[in-house]
PDB file of C-alpha atoms and ligand atoms in Angstrom:
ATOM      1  CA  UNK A  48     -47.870-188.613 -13.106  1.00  0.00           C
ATOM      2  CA  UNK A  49     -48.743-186.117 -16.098  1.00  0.00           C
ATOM      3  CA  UNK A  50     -51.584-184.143 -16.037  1.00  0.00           C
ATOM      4  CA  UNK A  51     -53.147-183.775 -19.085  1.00  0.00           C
ATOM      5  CA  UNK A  52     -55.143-180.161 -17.994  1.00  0.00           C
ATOM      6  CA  UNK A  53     -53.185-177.157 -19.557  1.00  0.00           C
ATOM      7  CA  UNK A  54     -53.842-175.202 -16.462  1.00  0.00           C
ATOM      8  CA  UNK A  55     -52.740-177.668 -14.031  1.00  0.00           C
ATOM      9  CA  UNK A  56     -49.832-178.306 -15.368  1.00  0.00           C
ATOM     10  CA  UNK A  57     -48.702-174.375 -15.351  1.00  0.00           C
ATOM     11  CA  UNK A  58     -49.620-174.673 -11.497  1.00  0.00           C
ATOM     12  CA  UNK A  59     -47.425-177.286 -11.281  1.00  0.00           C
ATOM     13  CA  UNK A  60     -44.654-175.570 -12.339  1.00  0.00           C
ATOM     14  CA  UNK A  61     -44.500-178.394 -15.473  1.00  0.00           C
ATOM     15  CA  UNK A  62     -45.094-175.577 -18.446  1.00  0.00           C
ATOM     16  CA  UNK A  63     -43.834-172.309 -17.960  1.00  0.00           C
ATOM     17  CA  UNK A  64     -46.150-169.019 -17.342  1.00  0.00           C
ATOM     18  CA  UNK A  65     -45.453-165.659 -16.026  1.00  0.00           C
ATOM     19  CA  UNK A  66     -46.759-165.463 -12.362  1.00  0.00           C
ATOM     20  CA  UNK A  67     -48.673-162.603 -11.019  1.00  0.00           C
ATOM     21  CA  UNK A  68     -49.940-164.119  -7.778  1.00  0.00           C
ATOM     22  CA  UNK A  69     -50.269-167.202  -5.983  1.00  0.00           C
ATOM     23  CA  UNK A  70     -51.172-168.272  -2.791  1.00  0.00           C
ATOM     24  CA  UNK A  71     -52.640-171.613  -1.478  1.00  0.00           C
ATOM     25  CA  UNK A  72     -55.715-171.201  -3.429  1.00  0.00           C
ATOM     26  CA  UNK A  73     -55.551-169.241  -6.210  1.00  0.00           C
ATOM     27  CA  UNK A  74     -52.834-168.609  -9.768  1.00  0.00           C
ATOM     28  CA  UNK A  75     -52.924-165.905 -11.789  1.00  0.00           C
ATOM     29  CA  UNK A  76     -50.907-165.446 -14.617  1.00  0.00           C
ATOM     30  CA  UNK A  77     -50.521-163.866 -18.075  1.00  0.00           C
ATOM     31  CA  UNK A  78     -52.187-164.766 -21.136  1.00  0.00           C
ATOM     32  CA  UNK A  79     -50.181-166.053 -24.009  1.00  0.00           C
ATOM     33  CA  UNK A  80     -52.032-164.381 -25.918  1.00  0.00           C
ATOM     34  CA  UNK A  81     -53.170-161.228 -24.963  1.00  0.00           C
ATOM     35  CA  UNK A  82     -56.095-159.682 -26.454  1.00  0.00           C
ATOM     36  CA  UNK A  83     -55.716-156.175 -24.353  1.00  0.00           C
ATOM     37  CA  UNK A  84     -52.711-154.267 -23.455  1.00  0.00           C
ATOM     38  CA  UNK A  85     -53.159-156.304 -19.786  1.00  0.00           C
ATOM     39  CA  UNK A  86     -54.689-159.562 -20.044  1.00  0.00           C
ATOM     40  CA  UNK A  87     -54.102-162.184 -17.561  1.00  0.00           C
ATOM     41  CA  UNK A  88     -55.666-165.258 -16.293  1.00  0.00           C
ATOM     42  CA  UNK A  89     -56.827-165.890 -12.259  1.00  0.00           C
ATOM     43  CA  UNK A  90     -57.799-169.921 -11.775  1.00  0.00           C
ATOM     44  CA  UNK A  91     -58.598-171.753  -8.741  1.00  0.00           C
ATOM     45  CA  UNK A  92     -55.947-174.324  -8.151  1.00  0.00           C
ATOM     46  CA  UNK A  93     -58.537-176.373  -7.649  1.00  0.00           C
ATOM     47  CA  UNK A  94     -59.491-178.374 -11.071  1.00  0.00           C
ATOM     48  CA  UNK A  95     -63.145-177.128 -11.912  1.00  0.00           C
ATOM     49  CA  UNK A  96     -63.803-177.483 -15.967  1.00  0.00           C
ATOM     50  CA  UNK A  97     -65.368-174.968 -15.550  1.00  0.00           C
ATOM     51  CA  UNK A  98     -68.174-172.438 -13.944  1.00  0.00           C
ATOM     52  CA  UNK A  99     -70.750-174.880 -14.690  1.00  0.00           C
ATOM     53  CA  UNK A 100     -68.960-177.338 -13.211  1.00  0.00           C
ATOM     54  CA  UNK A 101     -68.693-175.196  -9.995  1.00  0.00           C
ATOM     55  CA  UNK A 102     -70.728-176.917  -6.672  1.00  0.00           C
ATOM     56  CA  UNK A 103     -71.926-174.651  -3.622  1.00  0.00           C
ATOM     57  CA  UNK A 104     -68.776-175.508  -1.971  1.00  0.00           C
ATOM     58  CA  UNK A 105     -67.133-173.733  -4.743  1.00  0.00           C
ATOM     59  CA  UNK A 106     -68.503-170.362  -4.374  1.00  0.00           C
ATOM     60  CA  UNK A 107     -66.229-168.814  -1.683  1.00  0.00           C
ATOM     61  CA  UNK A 108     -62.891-169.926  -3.993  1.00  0.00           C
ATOM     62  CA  UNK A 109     -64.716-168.616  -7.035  1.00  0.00           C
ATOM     63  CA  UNK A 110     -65.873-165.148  -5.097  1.00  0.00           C
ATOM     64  CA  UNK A 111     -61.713-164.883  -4.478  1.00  0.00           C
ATOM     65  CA  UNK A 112     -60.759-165.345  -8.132  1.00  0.00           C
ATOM     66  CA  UNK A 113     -62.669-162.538  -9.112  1.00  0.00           C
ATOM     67  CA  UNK A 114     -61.698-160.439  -5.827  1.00  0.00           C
ATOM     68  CA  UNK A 115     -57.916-161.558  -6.484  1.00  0.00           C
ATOM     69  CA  UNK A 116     -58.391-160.289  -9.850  1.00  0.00           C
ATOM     70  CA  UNK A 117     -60.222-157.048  -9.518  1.00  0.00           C
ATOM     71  CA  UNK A 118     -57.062-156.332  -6.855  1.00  0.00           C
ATOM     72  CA  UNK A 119     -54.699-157.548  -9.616  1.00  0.00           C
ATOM     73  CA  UNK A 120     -55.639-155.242 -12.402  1.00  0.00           C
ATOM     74  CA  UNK A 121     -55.213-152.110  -9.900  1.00  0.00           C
ATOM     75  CA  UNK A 122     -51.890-153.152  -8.928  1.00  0.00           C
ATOM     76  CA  UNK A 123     -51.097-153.287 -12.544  1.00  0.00           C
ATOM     77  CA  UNK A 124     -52.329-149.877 -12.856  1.00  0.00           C
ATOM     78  CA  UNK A 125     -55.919-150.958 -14.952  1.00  0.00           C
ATOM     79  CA  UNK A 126     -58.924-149.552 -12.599  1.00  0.00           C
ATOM     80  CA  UNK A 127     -61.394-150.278 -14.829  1.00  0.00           C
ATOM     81  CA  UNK A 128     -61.323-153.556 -16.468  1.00  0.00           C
ATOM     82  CA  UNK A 129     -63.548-156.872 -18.192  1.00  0.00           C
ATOM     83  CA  UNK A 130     -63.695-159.758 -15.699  1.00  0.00           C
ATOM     84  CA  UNK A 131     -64.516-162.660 -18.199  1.00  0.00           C
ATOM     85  CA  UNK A 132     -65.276-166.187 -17.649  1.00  0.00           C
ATOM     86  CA  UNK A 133     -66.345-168.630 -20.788  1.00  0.00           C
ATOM     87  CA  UNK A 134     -68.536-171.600 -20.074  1.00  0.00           C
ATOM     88  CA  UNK A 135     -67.913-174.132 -23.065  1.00  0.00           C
ATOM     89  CA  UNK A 136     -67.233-174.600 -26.300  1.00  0.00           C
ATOM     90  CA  UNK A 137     -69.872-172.502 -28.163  1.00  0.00           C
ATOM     91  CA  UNK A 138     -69.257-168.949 -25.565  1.00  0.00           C
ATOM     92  CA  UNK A 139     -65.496-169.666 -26.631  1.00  0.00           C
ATOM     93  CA  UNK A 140     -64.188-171.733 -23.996  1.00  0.00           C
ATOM     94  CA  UNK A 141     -60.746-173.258 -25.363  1.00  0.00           C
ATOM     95  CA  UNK A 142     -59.083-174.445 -21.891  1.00  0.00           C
ATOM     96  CA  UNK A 143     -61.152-176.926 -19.498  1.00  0.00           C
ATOM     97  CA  UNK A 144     -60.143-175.316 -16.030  1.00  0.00           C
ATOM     98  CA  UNK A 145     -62.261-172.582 -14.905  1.00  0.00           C
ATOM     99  CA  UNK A 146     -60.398-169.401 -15.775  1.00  0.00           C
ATOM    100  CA  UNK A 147     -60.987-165.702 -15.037  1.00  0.00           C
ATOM    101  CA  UNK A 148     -59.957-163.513 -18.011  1.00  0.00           C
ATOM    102  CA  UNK A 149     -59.054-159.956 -16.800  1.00  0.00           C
ATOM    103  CA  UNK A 150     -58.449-157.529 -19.245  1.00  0.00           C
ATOM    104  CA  UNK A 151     -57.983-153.686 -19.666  1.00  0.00           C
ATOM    105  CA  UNK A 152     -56.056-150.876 -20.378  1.00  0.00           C
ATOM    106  CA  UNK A 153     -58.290-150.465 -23.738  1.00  0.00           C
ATOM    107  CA  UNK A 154     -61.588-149.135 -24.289  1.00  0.00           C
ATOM    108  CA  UNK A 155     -63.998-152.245 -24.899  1.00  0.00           C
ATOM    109  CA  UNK A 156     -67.102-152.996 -26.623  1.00  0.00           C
ATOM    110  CA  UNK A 157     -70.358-154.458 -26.338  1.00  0.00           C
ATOM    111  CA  UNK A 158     -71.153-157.417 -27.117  1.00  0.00           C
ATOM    112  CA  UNK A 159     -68.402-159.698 -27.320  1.00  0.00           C
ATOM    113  CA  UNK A 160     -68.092-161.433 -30.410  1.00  0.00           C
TER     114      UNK A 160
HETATM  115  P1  AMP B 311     -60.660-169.670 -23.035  1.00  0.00           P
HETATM  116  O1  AMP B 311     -60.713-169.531 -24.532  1.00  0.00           O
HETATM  117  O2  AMP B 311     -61.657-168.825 -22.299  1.00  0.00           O
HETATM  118  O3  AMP B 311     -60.706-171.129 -22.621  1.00  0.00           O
HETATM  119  O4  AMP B 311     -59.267-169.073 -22.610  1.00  0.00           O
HETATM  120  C1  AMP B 311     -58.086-169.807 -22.624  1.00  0.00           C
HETATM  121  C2  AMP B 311     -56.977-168.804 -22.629  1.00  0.00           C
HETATM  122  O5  AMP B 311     -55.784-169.457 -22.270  1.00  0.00           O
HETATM  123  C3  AMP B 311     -56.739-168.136 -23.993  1.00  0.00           C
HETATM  124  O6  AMP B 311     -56.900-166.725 -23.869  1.00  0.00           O
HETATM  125  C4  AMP B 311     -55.302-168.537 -24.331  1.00  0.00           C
HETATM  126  O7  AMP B 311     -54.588-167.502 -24.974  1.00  0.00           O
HETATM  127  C5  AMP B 311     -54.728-168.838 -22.959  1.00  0.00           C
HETATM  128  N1  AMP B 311     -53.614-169.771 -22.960  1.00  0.00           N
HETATM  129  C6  AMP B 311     -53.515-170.950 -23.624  1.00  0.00           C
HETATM  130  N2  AMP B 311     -52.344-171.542 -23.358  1.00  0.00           N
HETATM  131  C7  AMP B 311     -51.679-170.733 -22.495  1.00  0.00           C
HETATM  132  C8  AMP B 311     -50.410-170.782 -21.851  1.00  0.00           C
HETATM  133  N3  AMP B 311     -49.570-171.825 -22.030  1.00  0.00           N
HETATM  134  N4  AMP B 311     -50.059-169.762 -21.049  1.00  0.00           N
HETATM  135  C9  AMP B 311     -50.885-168.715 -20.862  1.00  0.00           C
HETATM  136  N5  AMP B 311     -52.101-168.605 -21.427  1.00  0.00           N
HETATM  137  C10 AMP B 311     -52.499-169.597 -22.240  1.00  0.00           C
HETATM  138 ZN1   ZN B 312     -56.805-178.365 -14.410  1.00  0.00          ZN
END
């Protein structure tokens, strides 16, 4: 049956992506359009629209997407990076399954746009 979430569909295995971790949990993968010299993307495989969609129950798989991603940017070589989620429309949110934006290897500024 086809999905019709983006993000599902690239855990799937029905729309291409290129992989930087997965276990039974958790997908991380890079941005198609990267906005730093690494920028990549750590979901739940678990649909969630997103953090405000998150229940209690959630917060131990949400805790690993950010751990998985802190751990991610070091073993691409970024110590210091922005750990980004967006929660709808109006703070930018594009996609409708809770994402993790991790991005570094640039010096960033304050506040977002
Ligand atoms: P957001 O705007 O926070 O919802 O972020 C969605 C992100 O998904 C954007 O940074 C997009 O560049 C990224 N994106 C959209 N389609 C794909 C795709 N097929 N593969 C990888 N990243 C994607
Ligand atoms: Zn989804």
């Amino acid at each position: 049956m086809n999905n019709p979430c983006l993000f599902c569909r690239i855990i799937n295995g029905e729309i291409p992506a290129e992989k930087l971790y997965e276990d039974e949990e958790i997908f991380a993968f890079r941005d198609i359009s990267p906005q730093a010299p690494t920028h990549f993307l750590v979901i739940p495989k678990k649909h969630l629209s997103g953090p405000g969609a998150m229940a209690s129950e959630d917060e131990t798989l949400i805790g690993k997407v950010v751990r998985i991603g802190a751990q991610l940017a070091r073993e691409n070589g970024v110590e210091q990076c922005r750990l980004v989620m967006n929660n709808g429309a109006e703070a930018g949110q594009t996609v409708f399954h809770l994402h993790l934006h991790v991005l570094g290897g640039r010096a960033m500024s304050w506040p977002p746009g």
